[in-house]
Amino acid sequence: MPHPSTFRSSDDSQMLFSSVARDNRRLLANAVRHPTLEDWPRMWAPSLNASGRKVVSTRQVSACLAKLEWESKTVVDLPALLHPTRARAPVGGVFAFQENGPDVYTLALQQNTGPRVTKHVLGIHPDTEVGLTMDPTQDLLAVVFLAQIGSDSANLALRSLSANQPHPMALFPIITVEDVEGGLVRMRIAEDVVGVSFEKRAGYPGTVRLWNWHTGALLADVPQGNAEQNDFQFLTLRVFVTTCAEDSGWIEIFLVTPAKTPEQRSVDSTRDLSITAL
């Protein structure tokens, strides 16, 4: 069972640790039952007993994880970085990490050839990079960065993970994104679609934009109004969901209707669900 890898600094060097569990049957035997939807009102009810059960469950899971044994460990020396590293969640066995500089590094844990570290020279100012995501199954690295510091326009760069080149399947390796400000909430990839969720800033409403990364065509631009968006995720290739924690919270599901021309394109909110505050 792969274990989430962690970064640490030792003697000014960066190291990555990745382990494989020897026996996860102990984990299954000692694991507590995760609460289902029906359990949530009781588990989170404002009562001392309910809170106590939640704490006990959390401690049992933590103790169980602490008992795991490991049969192998891989230690990879990373480049000597002058500044703290920002690590990205692993996707498809590939890790991404970045120093406070213009480059991004990816680490692929390959069975045949062993770990391989690739330096992706993006040539952008560190203060302009606002997010990245990747899909190793398509050899795709997608990076959003501002045209310049404080700019209200950005660029979406589509690159090959393995070749450190503009992706050969992208008709437009760099897509210009207008009318944005500052950071973003999430980036996602679903086959031929790249989705970017820009957060709300002063004078700029939050928005979710979808592109066909092969053709560069804009598939959807969905303003999020004044809501403070918390997450964005694809459910299927043409359906995505956004969440918000304001007030009692809500989940909104959108359907992108395929179209032959931009004029025929439409995005419909198919469901808007209120969530009882937990």
XYZ file of C-alpha atoms in Angstrom:
278
model
C 0.000 0.000 0.000
C 1.752 3.208 -1.099
C 2.169 5.718 1.690
C 2.054 9.486 1.116
C 5.617 10.692 0.746
C 7.038 13.485 2.844
C 9.729 16.092 2.282
C 12.360 17.053 4.798
C 15.550 19.071 4.793
C 18.765 17.518 6.081
C 22.161 19.230 5.863
C 20.752 21.756 3.360
C 19.659 18.961 1.025
C 16.137 18.026 0.043
C 15.064 14.392 0.342
C 11.943 12.436 -0.505
C 10.869 9.307 1.355
C 8.525 6.735 -0.151
C 7.619 3.439 1.518
C 5.537 0.354 0.808
C 3.597 -1.380 3.571
C 4.575 -4.960 4.334
C 1.234 -6.055 5.724
C -1.893 -3.942 5.620
C -4.116 -6.671 7.091
C -3.338 -5.250 10.516
C -4.695 -1.929 9.326
C -7.914 -3.540 8.114
C -8.333 -5.564 11.307
C -7.930 -2.581 13.632
C -9.572 0.125 11.535
C -12.734 1.686 12.857
C -15.847 2.051 10.737
C -15.876 5.385 8.927
C -19.046 7.379 9.597
C -21.624 7.299 6.811
C -23.912 10.139 5.817
C -26.552 8.924 8.283
C -23.961 8.998 11.076
C -22.920 12.622 10.590
C -25.766 14.371 12.448
C -25.208 12.126 15.472
C -21.413 12.222 15.309
C -21.320 16.008 15.058
C -24.267 16.762 17.336
C -23.490 19.365 20.024
C -23.190 16.806 22.797
C -20.208 15.676 24.847
C -20.778 11.989 24.105
C -20.866 12.484 20.342
C -17.674 14.566 20.440
C -15.998 11.923 22.570
C -16.824 9.178 20.077
C -15.330 11.235 17.274
C -12.096 11.806 19.185
C -11.798 8.124 20.116
C -12.320 7.087 16.495
C -9.626 9.472 15.317
C -7.154 8.208 17.920
C -7.841 4.579 17.008
C -7.093 5.237 13.354
C -3.907 7.131 14.227
C -2.686 4.346 16.518
C -3.419 1.768 13.844
C -1.387 3.638 11.229
C 1.528 3.938 13.652
C 1.815 0.121 13.898
C 2.465 -0.461 10.205
C 5.790 -2.004 9.210
C 7.611 -1.279 5.972
C 9.566 -3.658 3.778
C 11.327 -1.128 1.570
C 12.286 2.508 1.504
C 13.481 4.658 -1.369
C 15.491 7.794 -0.636
C 15.933 10.193 -3.532
C 18.388 13.083 -3.416
C 16.759 16.154 -4.878
C 18.577 19.137 -6.385
C 20.140 21.514 -3.892
C 17.411 24.123 -3.639
C 18.182 27.488 -2.132
C 14.651 28.099 -0.878
C 11.920 26.008 0.738
C 10.213 23.572 -1.600
C 6.517 23.530 -2.385
C 5.420 19.947 -2.836
C 2.425 18.944 -4.924
C 0.189 15.965 -4.271
C 1.230 12.857 -6.223
C -0.725 12.111 -9.396
C -0.388 8.748 -11.099
C 2.905 7.961 -9.364
C 4.476 11.319 -10.249
C 5.332 13.971 -7.665
C 5.836 17.656 -8.452
C 7.822 20.102 -6.361
C 9.038 23.623 -6.866
C 11.587 25.948 -5.388
C 10.988 29.683 -5.120
C 12.336 30.076 -8.616
C 11.312 29.710 -12.251
C 11.566 25.922 -12.463
C 9.395 22.936 -11.569
C 10.755 19.469 -10.803
C 8.867 16.212 -11.233
C 9.789 12.861 -9.736
C 8.507 9.678 -11.378
C 8.846 6.417 -9.430
C 9.342 3.907 -12.253
C 9.478 0.157 -11.693
C 12.005 -0.671 -14.419
C 14.440 2.235 -14.313
C 13.904 3.537 -10.787
C 13.208 7.127 -9.721
C 13.681 9.781 -12.387
C 13.865 13.504 -11.608
C 13.107 15.937 -14.435
C 13.731 19.676 -14.312
C 11.105 21.666 -16.213
C 12.494 25.063 -17.173
C 9.435 27.300 -17.334
C 11.310 30.596 -17.257
C 8.644 32.427 -15.268
C 8.929 34.644 -12.219
C 8.129 32.676 -9.035
C 5.611 35.304 -7.919
C 3.569 34.875 -11.110
C 2.998 31.101 -10.912
C -0.450 30.522 -9.441
C -1.004 26.807 -9.946
C -0.155 23.612 -11.741
C -1.608 20.176 -12.312
C -0.570 17.136 -14.311
C -1.823 13.950 -15.938
C 0.998 11.402 -16.348
C -1.250 9.142 -18.461
C -1.246 11.877 -21.117
C 2.307 13.080 -20.394
C 0.756 16.466 -19.591
C 1.898 19.241 -17.255
C -0.403 22.290 -17.114
C 0.780 25.507 -15.438
C -1.081 28.796 -14.965
C 1.021 31.922 -14.425
C 0.315 35.645 -14.562
C 1.618 37.594 -17.538
C 3.424 39.779 -15.000
C 3.178 40.549 -11.297
C -0.141 42.234 -10.557
C -1.490 41.578 -14.054
C -5.157 40.771 -14.698
C -4.253 38.366 -17.500
C -2.596 34.966 -17.232
C -1.200 32.182 -19.389
C -2.014 28.480 -19.380
C 1.081 26.531 -20.466
C 0.686 22.938 -21.701
C 3.920 20.944 -21.594
C 5.184 17.405 -21.931
C 6.181 15.849 -18.602
C 8.822 13.602 -20.149
C 10.339 15.876 -22.797
C 10.188 19.246 -20.984
C 8.832 20.743 -24.203
C 5.538 22.260 -25.327
C 3.124 19.349 -25.557
C 3.010 18.041 -29.166
C -0.739 17.330 -28.897
C -1.546 20.935 -27.950
C -2.355 23.125 -30.944
C -1.685 26.183 -28.761
C 0.936 25.291 -26.103
C 0.242 28.613 -24.342
C -3.340 29.835 -23.943
C -3.986 33.429 -22.882
C -6.486 33.874 -20.045
C -8.030 37.345 -19.715
C -9.777 39.089 -16.816
C -8.336 37.217 -13.854
C -6.688 38.520 -10.725
C -4.349 36.751 -8.328
C -4.538 33.101 -7.360
C -6.768 30.181 -8.171
C -8.564 27.562 -6.144
C -8.048 24.364 -8.139
C -6.834 22.960 -11.467
C -8.140 19.671 -12.844
C -7.669 17.539 -15.956
C -10.292 15.181 -17.388
C -9.035 13.582 -20.609
C -9.034 16.393 -23.220
C -10.348 19.057 -20.818
C -8.329 21.298 -18.486
C -10.373 23.122 -15.849
C -9.186 26.111 -13.830
C -11.088 27.552 -10.876
C -10.075 31.181 -10.219
C -10.823 32.561 -6.784
C -12.771 35.719 -6.069
C -10.762 38.903 -5.591
C -11.723 42.553 -5.143
C -13.446 43.610 -8.350
C -13.092 40.138 -9.886
C -15.790 37.489 -9.376
C -14.692 33.905 -9.046
C -14.976 31.832 -12.210
C -14.491 28.297 -13.521
C -13.083 27.986 -17.040
C -12.716 24.852 -19.117
C -10.554 24.409 -22.202
C -10.045 21.617 -24.692
C -6.289 21.443 -24.282
C -5.818 19.760 -27.682
C -7.457 22.579 -29.675
C -7.237 25.478 -27.219
C -10.998 26.069 -27.500
C -12.758 27.590 -24.492
C -15.539 25.180 -23.520
C -17.041 27.056 -20.578
C -16.659 30.234 -18.531
C -18.897 30.031 -15.472
C -18.914 33.053 -13.116
C -19.241 32.093 -9.465
C -20.668 35.437 -8.355
C -19.728 36.652 -4.904
C -19.521 33.187 -3.382
C -16.299 32.139 -1.668
C -15.599 28.973 -3.603
C -13.828 26.165 -1.737
C -13.358 23.368 -4.249
C -13.834 22.348 -7.861
C -13.803 18.843 -9.306
C -14.860 16.924 -12.404
C -17.534 14.274 -11.918
C -17.396 13.167 -15.562
C -15.789 14.547 -18.697
C -18.544 17.161 -19.161
C -19.882 17.540 -15.616
C -18.144 19.446 -12.839
C -19.039 20.414 -9.281
C -18.193 23.425 -7.120
C -18.595 23.782 -3.367
C -18.970 26.764 -1.078
C -18.810 26.990 2.724
C -20.580 30.343 3.103
C -23.726 30.427 5.256
C -24.907 26.814 5.482
C -22.826 25.833 2.445
C -23.836 24.500 -0.947
C -22.820 22.185 -3.766
C -23.561 23.110 -7.375
C -23.275 20.685 -10.285
C -22.813 21.953 -13.851
C -23.374 20.205 -17.176
C -21.387 21.406 -20.198
C -23.375 20.801 -23.393
C -21.175 19.796 -26.369
C -21.476 22.170 -29.333
C -20.025 22.538 -32.814
C -19.616 26.321 -32.485
C -18.983 28.626 -29.496
C -22.400 30.229 -30.052
C -24.093 26.874 -29.434
C -22.174 26.169 -26.250
C -24.129 26.199 -22.995
C -23.500 25.458 -19.332
C -26.467 24.566 -17.146
C -26.607 24.344 -13.385
C -28.284 20.966 -13.005
C -28.488 20.814 -9.233
C -27.990 23.206 -6.342
C -27.854 21.455 -2.984
C -27.887 23.157 0.388
C -25.736 21.587 3.074
C -26.487 21.650 6.755
C -23.510 23.220 8.504
C -21.484 20.549 10.290
